[in-house]
Amino acid sequence: MQHDNQGNSIYNGHLLAAGQFPPLSADNRAFRYGDGLFESIRILNGRPHLIEEHWQRLCRGMELLKLQPPADWSVDFFGKQIEKLCGTSGQWRARLTVFRSSEGLYTPTSNQCAFWLEAGPLEESEFVFPTKGLEIGICESIQLQQHPLSTIKSLNSLPYVLAGMERRDKGWDDALLLNTAGRVAEACSSNLFIWKGGKLWTPPLSEGCLDGVMRRHLLWLAKQQHIPVDIQPLTVADVLEAEEIFLSNAIQGIKWVKRLNHCIFGPSVSRRLHQYLNQSIK
């Protein structure tokens, strides 16, 4: 069943018509304090991709923010909400936002929470490997904190907004973000991988990068395919000396990098991992 739901959304289980918004007051904590989380979920042929992993990350984030979800929230619950919104076929990008719904200033009066689910249509029924590699740079306007909050998809995304503005102003396709120690953490909306010395490398979560759902999936695929992996802090020099650089996120899959500064890179290993990724969704 295909739904023509463009513009529709679900607020706390209730389907809202196109153009209708949740009944949010002016003191809503998501608006005032960024007090919440979100998940971006790729729907492939009507099925939410990696929904278990998204749910697990959401649970980790809710625990970190001390949010108290209703007893009926579960991976099955949100799977049914996505089906209600998107149907059981088609390609969609869904965004699930969870926020503290209580009153209060910095200190909330309770830890109860609510959710808002939105979705927009996509075209491709699988992840598409880019024919053209990205040309990227290193962000100078912001540094990421090495803190547990950096691993969750919180509603406070100002570092990525500022990095995105620098990327746009400098004409890059994406930008690498450094942490406060000067090491490479991730990109504007993606985790970072490099191929160097016969190994796949990616920074550990302690470096200030997001605990990406696709990052976890690619590490699992690499293990399944007996590809050596090293999770270690990466300097700018490490990245520039790599044979390949690629970025990953849950919506786009893998994006390979052609140029960083004056260095040129290829897509051999990233293309192979992309093929394993699409095979894993069949």
mmCIF file of C-alpha atoms in Angstrom:
data_model
loop_
_atom_site.group_PDB
_atom_site.id
_atom_site.type_symbol
_atom_site.label_atom_id
_atom_site.label_comp_id
_atom_site.label_asym_id
_atom_site.label_seq_id
_atom_site.Cartn_x
_atom_site.Cartn_y
_atom_site.Cartn_z
ATOM 1 C CA MET A 1 0.000 0.000 0.000
ATOM 2 C CA GLN A 2 1.496 3.326 -1.126
ATOM 3 C CA HIS A 3 0.500 6.498 0.693
ATOM 4 C CA ASP A 4 0.543 9.941 -0.876
ATOM 5 C CA ASN A 5 1.447 11.499 2.424
ATOM 6 C CA GLN A 6 3.613 14.408 1.361
ATOM 7 C CA GLY A 7 3.157 17.062 4.029
ATOM 8 C CA ASN A 8 1.392 14.745 6.484
ATOM 9 C CA SER A 9 2.865 13.906 9.874
ATOM 10 C CA ILE A 10 2.030 12.096 13.119
ATOM 11 C CA TYR A 11 2.053 13.731 16.542
ATOM 12 C CA ASN A 12 1.864 11.372 19.525
ATOM 13 C CA GLY A 13 0.007 8.768 17.457
ATOM 14 C CA HIS A 14 -2.431 11.179 15.780
ATOM 15 C CA LEU A 15 -2.241 11.657 12.012
ATOM 16 C CA LEU A 16 -2.052 15.321 11.029
ATOM 17 C CA ALA A 17 -3.136 16.593 7.622
ATOM 18 C CA ALA A 18 -0.780 18.395 5.258
ATOM 19 C CA GLY A 19 -0.058 21.865 6.602
ATOM 20 C CA GLN A 20 -1.262 20.965 10.083
ATOM 21 C CA PHE A 21 1.266 21.228 12.898
ATOM 22 C CA PRO A 22 1.385 19.713 16.377
ATOM 23 C CA PRO A 23 -0.268 21.713 19.165
ATOM 24 C CA LEU A 24 2.974 23.153 20.543
ATOM 25 C CA SER A 25 2.920 26.054 22.994
ATOM 26 C CA ALA A 26 5.326 28.991 23.073
ATOM 27 C CA ASP A 27 7.145 27.450 26.043
ATOM 28 C CA ASN A 28 7.817 24.175 24.222
ATOM 29 C CA ARG A 29 11.165 22.847 25.432
ATOM 30 C CA ALA A 30 12.274 21.638 22.003
ATOM 31 C CA PHE A 31 11.932 25.205 20.725
ATOM 32 C CA ARG A 32 13.298 26.973 23.787
ATOM 33 C CA TYR A 33 16.175 24.723 24.795
ATOM 34 C CA GLY A 34 16.688 22.100 22.098
ATOM 35 C CA ASP A 35 15.588 19.623 24.771
ATOM 36 C CA GLY A 36 15.192 16.487 22.721
ATOM 37 C CA LEU A 37 16.500 14.083 20.090
ATOM 38 C CA PHE A 38 15.797 13.042 16.536
ATOM 39 C CA GLU A 39 16.370 10.100 14.218
ATOM 40 C CA SER A 40 16.578 10.251 10.406
ATOM 41 C CA ILE A 41 15.379 6.907 9.040
ATOM 42 C CA ARG A 42 15.585 5.653 5.444
ATOM 43 C CA ILE A 43 12.486 3.753 4.276
ATOM 44 C CA LEU A 44 13.404 1.289 1.511
ATOM 45 C CA ASN A 45 10.536 -0.444 -0.307
ATOM 46 C CA GLY A 46 8.237 0.309 2.597
ATOM 47 C CA ARG A 47 10.626 -1.048 5.247
ATOM 48 C CA PRO A 48 12.421 1.168 7.756
ATOM 49 C CA HIS A 49 16.111 0.381 7.263
ATOM 50 C CA LEU A 50 18.041 -0.441 10.455
ATOM 51 C CA ILE A 51 15.048 0.478 12.616
ATOM 52 C CA GLU A 52 16.313 -1.690 15.495
ATOM 53 C CA GLU A 53 19.573 0.254 15.511
ATOM 54 C CA HIS A 54 17.723 3.574 15.339
ATOM 55 C CA TRP A 55 15.538 2.541 18.275
ATOM 56 C CA GLN A 56 18.553 1.438 20.310
ATOM 57 C CA ARG A 57 20.321 4.764 19.703
ATOM 58 C CA LEU A 58 17.156 6.655 20.589
ATOM 59 C CA CYS A 59 16.935 4.701 23.841
ATOM 60 C CA ARG A 60 20.564 5.507 24.649
ATOM 61 C CA GLY A 61 19.884 9.160 24.002
ATOM 62 C CA MET A 62 16.690 9.226 26.085
ATOM 63 C CA GLU A 63 18.544 7.612 28.963
ATOM 64 C CA LEU A 64 21.355 10.163 28.688
ATOM 65 C CA LEU A 65 18.847 13.058 28.683
ATOM 66 C CA LYS A 66 16.766 11.404 31.455
ATOM 67 C CA LEU A 67 13.652 11.380 29.258
ATOM 68 C CA GLN A 68 10.858 9.062 30.418
ATOM 69 C CA PRO A 69 9.032 7.610 27.400
ATOM 70 C CA PRO A 70 5.518 6.168 27.667
ATOM 71 C CA ALA A 71 5.348 2.460 28.485
ATOM 72 C CA ASP A 72 4.029 1.527 25.026
ATOM 73 C CA TRP A 73 6.985 2.992 23.114
ATOM 74 C CA SER A 74 9.040 0.277 21.445
ATOM 75 C CA VAL A 75 10.628 -0.517 18.112
ATOM 76 C CA ASP A 76 7.362 -2.205 17.053
ATOM 77 C CA PHE A 77 5.363 0.848 18.126
ATOM 78 C CA PHE A 78 7.398 3.189 15.950
ATOM 79 C CA GLY A 79 7.437 0.695 13.099
ATOM 80 C CA LYS A 80 3.631 0.860 13.101
ATOM 81 C CA GLN A 81 3.687 4.656 13.260
ATOM 82 C CA ILE A 82 5.952 4.755 10.208
ATOM 83 C CA GLU A 83 3.645 2.328 8.395
ATOM 84 C CA LYS A 84 0.644 4.501 9.283
ATOM 85 C CA LEU A 85 2.391 7.494 7.737
ATOM 86 C CA CYS A 86 4.199 5.931 4.769
ATOM 87 C CA GLY A 87 2.315 2.731 4.002
ATOM 88 C CA THR A 88 4.027 -0.555 3.217
ATOM 89 C CA SER A 89 5.775 0.379 -0.040
ATOM 90 C CA GLY A 90 7.758 3.210 -1.532
ATOM 91 C CA GLN A 91 10.870 5.148 -0.616
ATOM 92 C CA TRP A 92 10.843 7.727 2.147
ATOM 93 C CA ARG A 93 13.015 9.766 4.442
ATOM 94 C CA ALA A 94 11.427 9.843 7.892
ATOM 95 C CA ARG A 95 12.371 12.096 10.789
ATOM 96 C CA LEU A 96 11.335 11.079 14.286
ATOM 97 C CA THR A 97 11.665 13.890 16.846
ATOM 98 C CA VAL A 98 11.362 13.144 20.566
ATOM 99 C CA PHE A 99 11.297 16.015 23.056
ATOM 100 C CA ARG A 100 10.612 16.698 26.724
ATOM 101 C CA SER A 101 6.986 17.822 26.891
ATOM 102 C CA SER A 102 6.924 19.356 30.385
ATOM 103 C CA GLU A 103 7.067 22.977 31.457
ATOM 104 C CA GLY A 104 9.840 24.721 33.375
ATOM 105 C CA LEU A 105 12.853 26.886 32.614
ATOM 106 C CA TYR A 106 16.253 25.198 32.438
ATOM 107 C CA THR A 107 14.997 22.745 35.055
ATOM 108 C CA PRO A 108 11.982 20.806 33.727
ATOM 109 C CA THR A 109 8.961 20.064 35.889
ATOM 110 C CA SER A 110 8.912 16.450 34.664
ATOM 111 C CA ASN A 111 10.723 14.144 32.240
ATOM 112 C CA GLN A 112 7.714 13.048 30.191
ATOM 113 C CA CYS A 113 8.173 13.237 26.441
ATOM 114 C CA ALA A 114 6.268 13.380 23.171
ATOM 115 C CA PHE A 115 7.101 12.567 19.537
ATOM 116 C CA TRP A 116 6.552 14.026 16.091
ATOM 117 C CA LEU A 117 7.049 11.871 12.980
ATOM 118 C CA GLU A 118 7.454 13.410 9.521
ATOM 119 C CA ALA A 119 8.282 11.866 6.138
ATOM 120 C CA GLY A 120 9.137 12.981 2.621
ATOM 121 C CA PRO A 121 9.413 10.892 -0.572
ATOM 122 C CA LEU A 122 12.670 9.656 -2.106
ATOM 123 C CA GLU A 123 13.232 8.129 -5.537
ATOM 124 C CA GLU A 124 15.827 5.384 -5.209
ATOM 125 C CA SER A 125 14.879 1.908 -3.939
ATOM 126 C CA GLU A 126 18.458 1.250 -2.802
ATOM 127 C CA PHE A 127 21.546 3.226 -1.854
ATOM 128 C CA VAL A 128 23.149 4.847 -4.917
ATOM 129 C CA PHE A 129 26.912 5.111 -5.163
ATOM 130 C CA PRO A 130 27.903 8.600 -6.361
ATOM 131 C CA THR A 131 29.539 8.713 -9.789
ATOM 132 C CA LYS A 132 31.388 11.857 -8.743
ATOM 133 C CA GLY A 133 33.433 12.024 -5.574
ATOM 134 C CA LEU A 134 33.089 14.833 -3.044
ATOM 135 C CA GLU A 135 35.468 17.776 -2.850
ATOM 136 C CA ILE A 136 35.756 18.666 0.816
ATOM 137 C CA GLY A 137 37.702 20.874 3.204
ATOM 138 C CA ILE A 138 38.520 21.133 6.905
ATOM 139 C CA CYS A 139 36.190 23.291 8.980
ATOM 140 C CA GLU A 140 37.836 26.182 10.832
ATOM 141 C CA SER A 141 34.760 27.826 12.370
ATOM 142 C CA ILE A 142 33.847 25.193 14.971
ATOM 143 C CA GLN A 143 35.357 22.422 17.083
ATOM 144 C CA LEU A 144 33.428 19.480 18.524
ATOM 145 C CA GLN A 145 33.397 18.681 22.229
ATOM 146 C CA GLN A 146 34.574 15.258 23.356
ATOM 147 C CA HIS A 147 31.554 14.509 25.525
ATOM 148 C CA PRO A 148 28.882 11.758 25.680
ATOM 149 C CA LEU A 149 26.299 14.292 24.444
ATOM 150 C CA SER A 150 28.233 14.506 21.171
ATOM 151 C CA THR A 151 27.318 10.897 20.359
ATOM 152 C CA ILE A 152 23.528 11.473 20.266
ATOM 153 C CA LYS A 153 21.383 13.260 17.674
ATOM 154 C CA SER A 154 20.224 16.068 19.933
ATOM 155 C CA LEU A 155 18.066 18.956 18.755
ATOM 156 C CA ASN A 156 20.968 21.290 19.514
ATOM 157 C CA SER A 157 22.786 21.090 16.176
ATOM 158 C CA LEU A 158 24.467 24.501 16.126
ATOM 159 C CA PRO A 159 27.992 23.122 15.486
ATOM 160 C CA TYR A 160 26.728 21.411 12.333
ATOM 161 C CA VAL A 161 24.770 24.487 11.247
ATOM 162 C CA LEU A 162 27.896 26.653 11.504
ATOM 163 C CA ALA A 163 30.008 24.008 9.763
ATOM 164 C CA GLY A 164 27.408 23.748 7.018
ATOM 165 C CA MET A 165 27.509 27.503 6.487
ATOM 166 C CA GLU A 166 31.303 27.430 6.174
ATOM 167 C CA ARG A 167 31.045 24.519 3.728
ATOM 168 C CA ARG A 168 28.565 26.473 1.619
ATOM 169 C CA ASP A 169 30.560 29.705 1.701
ATOM 170 C CA LYS A 170 33.781 27.954 0.641
ATOM 171 C CA GLY A 171 32.102 25.959 -2.122
ATOM 172 C CA TRP A 172 32.873 22.526 -0.657
ATOM 173 C CA ASP A 173 30.606 19.492 -0.974
ATOM 174 C CA ASP A 174 31.208 18.690 2.704
ATOM 175 C CA ALA A 175 33.589 19.541 5.534
ATOM 176 C CA LEU A 176 35.553 17.596 8.123
ATOM 177 C CA LEU A 177 35.097 18.766 11.714
ATOM 178 C CA LEU A 178 37.916 18.678 14.247
ATOM 179 C CA ASN A 179 37.481 18.145 17.972
ATOM 180 C CA THR A 180 38.959 20.379 20.670
ATOM 181 C CA ALA A 181 42.149 18.263 20.595
ATOM 182 C CA GLY A 182 42.628 19.124 16.903
ATOM 183 C CA ARG A 183 41.892 15.597 15.638
ATOM 184 C CA VAL A 184 39.361 14.720 12.938
ATOM 185 C CA ALA A 185 35.982 13.655 14.354
ATOM 186 C CA GLU A 186 33.443 13.499 11.497
ATOM 187 C CA ALA A 187 31.833 15.507 8.674
ATOM 188 C CA CYS A 188 28.861 17.902 8.646
ATOM 189 C CA SER A 189 26.204 15.179 8.592
ATOM 190 C CA SER A 190 28.212 11.977 8.283
ATOM 191 C CA ASN A 191 30.728 9.754 10.001
ATOM 192 C CA LEU A 192 34.238 9.470 8.591
ATOM 193 C CA PHE A 193 36.105 6.398 7.325
ATOM 194 C CA ILE A 194 39.510 6.144 5.683
ATOM 195 C CA TRP A 195 41.347 3.262 4.007
ATOM 196 C CA LYS A 196 45.035 3.194 4.845
ATOM 197 C CA GLY A 197 47.660 0.461 5.065
ATOM 198 C CA GLY A 198 45.202 -2.326 4.223
ATOM 199 C CA LYS A 199 42.798 -1.340 7.015
ATOM 200 C CA LEU A 200 39.546 0.539 7.417
ATOM 201 C CA TRP A 201 39.929 3.295 10.025
ATOM 202 C CA THR A 202 37.320 5.414 11.815
ATOM 203 C CA PRO A 203 37.517 7.616 14.934
ATOM 204 C CA PRO A 204 36.146 6.226 18.228
ATOM 205 C CA LEU A 205 33.038 7.800 19.742
ATOM 206 C CA SER A 206 35.214 9.360 22.439
ATOM 207 C CA GLU A 207 36.586 11.731 19.757
ATOM 208 C CA GLY A 208 33.299 13.693 19.674
ATOM 209 C CA CYS A 209 31.614 12.076 16.674
ATOM 210 C CA LEU A 210 28.015 10.957 16.382
ATOM 211 C CA ASP A 211 27.211 7.332 17.190
ATOM 212 C CA GLY A 212 26.012 6.829 13.617
ATOM 213 C CA VAL A 213 23.615 4.011 12.786
ATOM 214 C CA MET A 214 25.229 3.580 9.359
ATOM 215 C CA ARG A 215 28.683 3.750 10.967
ATOM 216 C CA ARG A 216 27.763 0.781 13.180
ATOM 217 C CA HIS A 217 26.275 -1.095 10.226
ATOM 218 C CA LEU A 218 29.360 -0.598 8.055
ATOM 219 C CA LEU A 219 31.633 -1.766 10.868
ATOM 220 C CA TRP A 220 29.456 -4.886 11.124
ATOM 221 C CA LEU A 221 29.580 -5.422 7.337
ATOM 222 C CA ALA A 222 33.365 -5.031 7.361
ATOM 223 C CA LYS A 223 33.627 -7.692 10.057
ATOM 224 C CA GLN A 224 31.333 -10.002 8.068
ATOM 225 C CA GLN A 225 33.534 -9.559 4.989
ATOM 226 C CA HIS A 226 36.777 -10.001 6.963
ATOM 227 C CA ILE A 227 37.908 -6.451 6.235
ATOM 228 C CA PRO A 228 40.433 -5.310 8.875
ATOM 229 C CA VAL A 229 39.153 -2.401 10.986
ATOM 230 C CA ASP A 230 40.982 -0.092 13.385
ATOM 231 C CA ILE A 231 38.992 2.319 15.564
ATOM 232 C CA GLN A 232 41.581 4.922 16.519
ATOM 233 C CA PRO A 233 41.890 8.724 16.818
ATOM 234 C CA LEU A 234 42.822 10.262 13.458
ATOM 235 C CA THR A 235 44.937 13.348 12.846
ATOM 236 C CA VAL A 236 44.604 15.542 9.805
ATOM 237 C CA ALA A 237 47.886 14.012 8.590
ATOM 238 C CA ASP A 238 46.423 10.502 8.927
ATOM 239 C CA VAL A 239 43.495 11.483 6.727
ATOM 240 C CA LEU A 240 45.619 13.230 4.119
ATOM 241 C CA GLU A 241 47.877 10.163 3.891
ATOM 242 C CA ALA A 242 44.941 7.804 3.301
ATOM 243 C CA GLU A 243 44.353 5.953 0.065
ATOM 244 C CA GLU A 244 40.604 6.495 0.322
ATOM 245 C CA ILE A 245 38.213 8.689 2.315
ATOM 246 C CA PHE A 246 34.478 8.166 2.510
ATOM 247 C CA LEU A 247 31.556 9.423 4.578
ATOM 248 C CA SER A 248 28.476 7.551 5.776
ATOM 249 C CA ASN A 249 24.992 8.316 7.049
ATOM 250 C CA ALA A 250 21.667 6.525 7.335
ATOM 251 C CA ILE A 251 19.954 8.326 4.460
ATOM 252 C CA GLN A 252 22.647 8.430 1.761
ATOM 253 C CA GLY A 253 24.700 5.389 2.680
ATOM 254 C CA ILE A 254 28.293 5.890 1.455
ATOM 255 C CA LYS A 255 29.717 9.010 -0.201
ATOM 256 C CA TRP A 256 33.311 8.820 -1.429
ATOM 257 C CA VAL A 257 35.722 11.729 -1.334
ATOM 258 C CA LYS A 258 37.707 12.692 -4.432
ATOM 259 C CA ARG A 259 39.633 15.678 -3.080
ATOM 260 C CA LEU A 260 40.723 17.054 0.292
ATOM 261 C CA ASN A 261 43.029 20.055 0.083
ATOM 262 C CA HIS A 262 45.373 19.126 -2.790
ATOM 263 C CA CYS A 263 45.154 15.359 -2.255
ATOM 264 C CA ILE A 264 43.209 13.085 -4.621
ATOM 265 C CA PHE A 265 41.540 9.835 -3.524
ATOM 266 C CA GLY A 266 39.806 6.902 -5.218
ATOM 267 C CA PRO A 267 36.641 4.836 -4.562
ATOM 268 C CA SER A 268 37.781 1.195 -4.701
ATOM 269 C CA VAL A 269 37.083 0.010 -1.127
ATOM 270 C CA SER A 270 34.130 2.354 -0.637
ATOM 271 C CA ARG A 271 32.489 0.989 -3.805
ATOM 272 C CA ARG A 272 32.964 -2.562 -2.523
ATOM 273 C CA LEU A 273 31.416 -1.669 0.843
ATOM 274 C CA HIS A 274 28.541 0.028 -0.990
ATOM 275 C CA GLN A 275 27.837 -3.228 -2.821
ATOM 276 C CA TYR A 276 27.823 -5.129 0.501
ATOM 277 C CA LEU A 277 25.475 -2.482 1.902
ATOM 278 C CA ASN A 278 22.904 -2.929 -0.868
ATOM 279 C CA GLN A 279 23.195 -6.707 -0.632
ATOM 280 C CA SER A 280 22.371 -6.429 3.096
ATOM 281 C CA ILE A 281 18.980 -4.810 2.363
ATOM 282 C CA LYS A 282 17.731 -7.415 -0.118
#
